[in-house]
Tab-separated table of C-alpha atoms and ligand atoms in Angstrom:
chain	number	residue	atom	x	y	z
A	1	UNK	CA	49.311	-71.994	71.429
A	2	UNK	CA	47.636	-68.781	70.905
A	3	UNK	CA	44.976	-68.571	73.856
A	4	UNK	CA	42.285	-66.096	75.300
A	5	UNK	CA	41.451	-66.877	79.208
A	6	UNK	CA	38.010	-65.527	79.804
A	7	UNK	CA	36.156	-65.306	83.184
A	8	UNK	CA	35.115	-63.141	85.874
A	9	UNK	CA	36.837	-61.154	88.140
A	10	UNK	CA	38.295	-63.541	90.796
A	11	UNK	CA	38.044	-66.688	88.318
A	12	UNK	CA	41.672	-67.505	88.584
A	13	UNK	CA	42.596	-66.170	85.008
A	14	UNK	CA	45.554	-64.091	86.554
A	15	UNK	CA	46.951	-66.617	88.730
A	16	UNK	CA	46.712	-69.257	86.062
A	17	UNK	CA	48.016	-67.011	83.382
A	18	UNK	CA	51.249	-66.398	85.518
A	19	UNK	CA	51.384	-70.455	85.962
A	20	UNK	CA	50.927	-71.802	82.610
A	21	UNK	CA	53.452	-68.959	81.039
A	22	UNK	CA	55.942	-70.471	82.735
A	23	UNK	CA	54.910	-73.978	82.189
A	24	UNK	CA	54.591	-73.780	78.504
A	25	UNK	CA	57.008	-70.875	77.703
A	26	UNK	CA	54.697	-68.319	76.397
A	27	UNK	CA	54.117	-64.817	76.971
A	28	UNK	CA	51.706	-63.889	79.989
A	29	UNK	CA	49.941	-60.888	77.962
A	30	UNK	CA	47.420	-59.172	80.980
A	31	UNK	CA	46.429	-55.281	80.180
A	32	UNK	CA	45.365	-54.993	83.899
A	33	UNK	CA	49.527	-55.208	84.938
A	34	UNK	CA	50.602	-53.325	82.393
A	35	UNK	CA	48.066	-50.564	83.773
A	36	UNK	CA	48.863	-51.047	87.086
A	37	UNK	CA	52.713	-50.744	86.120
A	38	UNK	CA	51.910	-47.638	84.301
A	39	UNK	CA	50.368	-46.362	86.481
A	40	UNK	CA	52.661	-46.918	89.260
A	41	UNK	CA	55.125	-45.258	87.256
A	42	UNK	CA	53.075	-42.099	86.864
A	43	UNK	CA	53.410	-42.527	82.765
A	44	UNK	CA	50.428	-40.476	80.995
A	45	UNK	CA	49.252	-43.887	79.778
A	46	UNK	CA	49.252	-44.987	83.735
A	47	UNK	CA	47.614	-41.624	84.780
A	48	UNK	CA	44.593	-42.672	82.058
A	49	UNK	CA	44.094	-46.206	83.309
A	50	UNK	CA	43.911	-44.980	86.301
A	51	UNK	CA	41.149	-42.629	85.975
A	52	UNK	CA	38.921	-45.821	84.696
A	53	UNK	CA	40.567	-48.655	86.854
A	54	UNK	CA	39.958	-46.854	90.159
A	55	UNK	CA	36.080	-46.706	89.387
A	56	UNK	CA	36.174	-50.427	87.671
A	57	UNK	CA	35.564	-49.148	84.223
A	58	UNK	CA	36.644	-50.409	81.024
A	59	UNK	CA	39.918	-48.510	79.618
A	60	UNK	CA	38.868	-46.911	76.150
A	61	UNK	CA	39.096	-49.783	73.722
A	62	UNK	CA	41.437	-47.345	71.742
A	63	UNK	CA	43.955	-47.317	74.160
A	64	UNK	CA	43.721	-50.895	75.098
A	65	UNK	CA	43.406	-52.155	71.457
A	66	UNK	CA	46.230	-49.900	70.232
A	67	UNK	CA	48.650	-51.613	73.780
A	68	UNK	CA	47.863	-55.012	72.483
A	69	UNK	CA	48.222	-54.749	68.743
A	70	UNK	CA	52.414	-53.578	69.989
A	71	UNK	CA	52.215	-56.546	72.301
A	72	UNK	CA	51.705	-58.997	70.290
A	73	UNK	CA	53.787	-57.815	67.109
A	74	UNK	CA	56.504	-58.670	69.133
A	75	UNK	CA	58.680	-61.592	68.251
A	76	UNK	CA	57.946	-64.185	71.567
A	77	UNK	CA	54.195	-63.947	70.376
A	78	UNK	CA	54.782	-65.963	67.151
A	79	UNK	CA	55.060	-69.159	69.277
A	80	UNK	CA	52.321	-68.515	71.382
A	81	UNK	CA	50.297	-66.494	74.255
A	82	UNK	CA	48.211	-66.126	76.710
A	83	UNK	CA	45.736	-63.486	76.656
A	84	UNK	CA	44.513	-61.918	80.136
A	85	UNK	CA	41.698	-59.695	80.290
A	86	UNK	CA	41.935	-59.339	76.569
A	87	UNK	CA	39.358	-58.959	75.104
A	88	UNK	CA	36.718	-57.861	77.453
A	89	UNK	CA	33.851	-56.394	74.989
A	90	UNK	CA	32.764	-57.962	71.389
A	91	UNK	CA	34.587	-54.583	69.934
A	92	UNK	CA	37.744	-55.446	71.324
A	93	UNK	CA	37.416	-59.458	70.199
A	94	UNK	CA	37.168	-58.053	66.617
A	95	UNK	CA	39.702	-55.824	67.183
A	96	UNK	CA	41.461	-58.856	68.160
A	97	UNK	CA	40.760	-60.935	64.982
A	98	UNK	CA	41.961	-58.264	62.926
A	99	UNK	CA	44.991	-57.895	64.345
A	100	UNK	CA	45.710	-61.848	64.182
A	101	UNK	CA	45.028	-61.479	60.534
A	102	UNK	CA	47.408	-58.507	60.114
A	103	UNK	CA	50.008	-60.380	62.187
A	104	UNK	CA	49.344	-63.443	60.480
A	105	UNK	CA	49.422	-65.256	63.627
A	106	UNK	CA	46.878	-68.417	64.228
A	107	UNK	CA	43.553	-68.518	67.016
A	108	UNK	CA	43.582	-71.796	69.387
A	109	UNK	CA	40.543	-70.260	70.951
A	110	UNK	CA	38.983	-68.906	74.033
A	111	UNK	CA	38.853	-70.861	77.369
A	112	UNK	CA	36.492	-70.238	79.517
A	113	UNK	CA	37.092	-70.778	83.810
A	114	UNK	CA	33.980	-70.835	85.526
A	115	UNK	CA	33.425	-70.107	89.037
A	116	UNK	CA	30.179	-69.759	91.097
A	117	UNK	CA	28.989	-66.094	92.426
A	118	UNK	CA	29.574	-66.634	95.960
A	119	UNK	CA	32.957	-67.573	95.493
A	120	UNK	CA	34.197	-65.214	93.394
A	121	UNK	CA	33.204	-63.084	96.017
A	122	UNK	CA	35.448	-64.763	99.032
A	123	UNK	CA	38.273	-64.446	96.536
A	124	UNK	CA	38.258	-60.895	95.258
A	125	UNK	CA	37.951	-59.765	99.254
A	126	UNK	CA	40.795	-62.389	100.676
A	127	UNK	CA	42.968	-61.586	97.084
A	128	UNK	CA	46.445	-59.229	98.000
A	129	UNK	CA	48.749	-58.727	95.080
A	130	UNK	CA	52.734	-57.334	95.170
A	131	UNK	CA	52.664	-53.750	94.402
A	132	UNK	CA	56.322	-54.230	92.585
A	133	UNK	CA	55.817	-57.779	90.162
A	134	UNK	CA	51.983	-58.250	90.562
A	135	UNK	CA	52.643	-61.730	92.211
A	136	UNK	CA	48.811	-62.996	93.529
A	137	UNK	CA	47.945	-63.977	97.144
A	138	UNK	CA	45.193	-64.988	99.172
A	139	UNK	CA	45.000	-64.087	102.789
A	140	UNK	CA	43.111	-68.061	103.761
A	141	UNK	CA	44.370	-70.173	100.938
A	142	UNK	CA	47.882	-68.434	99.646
A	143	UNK	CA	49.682	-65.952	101.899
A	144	UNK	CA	52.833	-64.516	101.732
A	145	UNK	CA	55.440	-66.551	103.976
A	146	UNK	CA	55.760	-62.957	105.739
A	147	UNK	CA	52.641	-60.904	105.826
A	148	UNK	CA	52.413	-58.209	103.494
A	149	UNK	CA	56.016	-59.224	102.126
A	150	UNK	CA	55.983	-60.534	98.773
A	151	UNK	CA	57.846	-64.036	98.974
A	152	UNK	CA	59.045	-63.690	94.727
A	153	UNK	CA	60.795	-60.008	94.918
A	154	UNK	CA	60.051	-58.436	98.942
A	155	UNK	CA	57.761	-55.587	97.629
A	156	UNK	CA	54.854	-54.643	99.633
A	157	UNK	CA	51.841	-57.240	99.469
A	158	UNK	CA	47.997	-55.172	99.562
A	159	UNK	CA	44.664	-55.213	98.565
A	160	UNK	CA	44.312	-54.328	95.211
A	161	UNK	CA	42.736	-50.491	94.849
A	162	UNK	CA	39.816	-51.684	93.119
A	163	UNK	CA	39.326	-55.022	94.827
A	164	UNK	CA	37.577	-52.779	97.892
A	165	UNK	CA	33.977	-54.157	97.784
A	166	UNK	CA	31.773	-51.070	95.707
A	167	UNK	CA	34.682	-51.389	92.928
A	168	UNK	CA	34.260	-55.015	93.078
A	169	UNK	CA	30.682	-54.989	92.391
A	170	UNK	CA	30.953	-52.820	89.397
A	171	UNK	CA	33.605	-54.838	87.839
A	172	UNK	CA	31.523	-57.533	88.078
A	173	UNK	CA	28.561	-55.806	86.775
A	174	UNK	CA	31.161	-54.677	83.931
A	175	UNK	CA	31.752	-58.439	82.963
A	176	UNK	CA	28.232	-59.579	83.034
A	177	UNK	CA	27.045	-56.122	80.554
A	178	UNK	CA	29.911	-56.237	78.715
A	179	UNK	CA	32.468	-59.961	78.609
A	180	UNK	CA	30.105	-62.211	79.287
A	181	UNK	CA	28.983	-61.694	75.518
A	182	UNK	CA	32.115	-63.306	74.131
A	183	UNK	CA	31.085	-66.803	75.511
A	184	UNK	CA	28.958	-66.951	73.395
A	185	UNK	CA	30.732	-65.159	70.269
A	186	UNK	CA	33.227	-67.523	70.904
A	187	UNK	CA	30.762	-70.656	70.913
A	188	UNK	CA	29.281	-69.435	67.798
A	189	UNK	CA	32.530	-69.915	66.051
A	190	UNK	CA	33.535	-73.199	67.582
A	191	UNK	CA	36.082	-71.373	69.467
A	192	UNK	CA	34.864	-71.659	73.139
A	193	UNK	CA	35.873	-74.330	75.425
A	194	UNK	CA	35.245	-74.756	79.470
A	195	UNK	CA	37.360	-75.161	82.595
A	196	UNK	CA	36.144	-75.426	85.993
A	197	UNK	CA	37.493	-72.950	87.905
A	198	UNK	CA	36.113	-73.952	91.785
A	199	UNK	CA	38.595	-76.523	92.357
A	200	UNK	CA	42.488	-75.857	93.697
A	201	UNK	CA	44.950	-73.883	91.981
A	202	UNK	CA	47.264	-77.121	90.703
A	203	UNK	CA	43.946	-78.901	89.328
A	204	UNK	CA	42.604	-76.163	87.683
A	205	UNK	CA	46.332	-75.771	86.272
A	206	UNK	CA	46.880	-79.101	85.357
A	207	UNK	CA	43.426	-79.261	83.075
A	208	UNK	CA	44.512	-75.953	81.207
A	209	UNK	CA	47.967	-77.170	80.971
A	210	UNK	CA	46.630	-80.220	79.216
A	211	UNK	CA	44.183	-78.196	76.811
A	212	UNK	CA	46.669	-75.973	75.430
A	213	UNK	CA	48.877	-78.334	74.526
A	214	UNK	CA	46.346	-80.814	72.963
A	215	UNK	CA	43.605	-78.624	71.516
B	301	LIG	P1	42.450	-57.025	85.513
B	301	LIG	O1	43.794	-56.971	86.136
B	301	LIG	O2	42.400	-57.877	84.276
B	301	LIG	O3	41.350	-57.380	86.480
B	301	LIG	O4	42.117	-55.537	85.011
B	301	LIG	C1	42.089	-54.444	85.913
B	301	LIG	C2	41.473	-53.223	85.245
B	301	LIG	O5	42.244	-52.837	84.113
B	301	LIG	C3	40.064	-53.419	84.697
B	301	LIG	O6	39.067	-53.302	85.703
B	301	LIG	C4	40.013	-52.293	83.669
B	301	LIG	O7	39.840	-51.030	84.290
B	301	LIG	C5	41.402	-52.344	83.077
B	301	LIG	N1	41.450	-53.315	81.952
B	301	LIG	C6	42.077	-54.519	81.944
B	301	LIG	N2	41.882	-55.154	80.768
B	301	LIG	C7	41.121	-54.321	80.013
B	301	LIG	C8	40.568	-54.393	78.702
B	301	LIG	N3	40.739	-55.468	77.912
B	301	LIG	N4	39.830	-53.339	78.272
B	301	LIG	C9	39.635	-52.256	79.026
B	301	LIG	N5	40.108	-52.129	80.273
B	301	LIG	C10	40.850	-53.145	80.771
């Protein structure tokens, strides 16, 4: 059970992540917390993410590849995990192929959620995450029981620094320059397969849920 989710911002990848972690009892691996945690903490790595996350720009693959490669050495990765936001550039998915090798850990493949333009546009601007655990709202389809109190561990409940809409935009630009590549580098190989992401939160899980445990 050794997955890459791969979509655009707003696809559902972090939500789902989070879900099917706990369904299937495999690591959640998402560089975008571990950033934000970082950078929370004022760490130099967090101070560095920073400086690209703020404008919506790719973290230097360096950094990134080298914060995976001691992620998934670790010993809850041999039974499985789910990749979030890894990889992101055709560098980084051979980066990532390497590693497996070195690791000698196995590839189920790369899935794929799909979700039109115009709504992963009414998700990014409704989307508020926890500040402390990174738990995901919605203001219209998923708010906190309290607003802007998380309801998993009470930390405060915002918009996400570069969810505001020019940061947005780039991000999204980012994925269609840079990620949306690996579809097909992953179809090439026989690798790729396809969720559809427009549909409610338990549907969508309940199709991934499904895949991963009968590739
Ligand atoms: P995410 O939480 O996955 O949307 O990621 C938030 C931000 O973290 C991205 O916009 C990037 O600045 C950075 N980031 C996350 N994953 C990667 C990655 N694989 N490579 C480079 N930067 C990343």
């Amino acid at each position: 059970m050794h997955w890459v989710l791969i979509g655009p911002p707003g696809a559902g990848k972090g939500t789902q992540a989070a879900l099917l972690a706990g369904r299937l009892g495999i690591p959640h691996i998402s560089p975008g917390d571990t950033f934000r945690r970082a950078s929370r903490a004022g760490t130099p790595l967090g101070h560095l993410a920073g400086s690209f996350m703020e404008r919506g720009a790719l973290v230097p693959d360096e950094v990134t590849n080298a914060l995976i490669r001691e992620r998934l050495a670790e010993a809850d990765c041999r039974v499985g995990f789910i990749l979030d936001g890894f990889p992101r550039n055709l560098a980084q998915a051979g980066a990532l192929q390497t590693m497996l090798e070195e690791l000698g850990l196995p590839f189920a493949g790369a899935i794929s959620i799909e979700v039109p333009e115009e709504e992963l546009v009414r998700r990014s601007v409704g989307r508020r995450v926890c500040r402390q655990c990174g738990a995901i709202y919605h203001l219209e389809t998923h708010p906190p029981a309290v607003s802007g109190v998380c309801d998993v561990c009470g930390g405060e409940v915002a918009l996400r620094a570069d969810d505001r809409e020019d940061v947005a935009k780039t991000r999204l630009e980012v994925y269609g320059k840079a990620t949306a590549v690996l579809l097909d580098y992953y179809r090439r190989r026989g690798e790729l397969r396809t969720v559809d992401g427009n549909r409610p939160v338990e549907q969508v899980l309940a199709e991934l849920t499904l895949l991963m445990r009968n590739p």
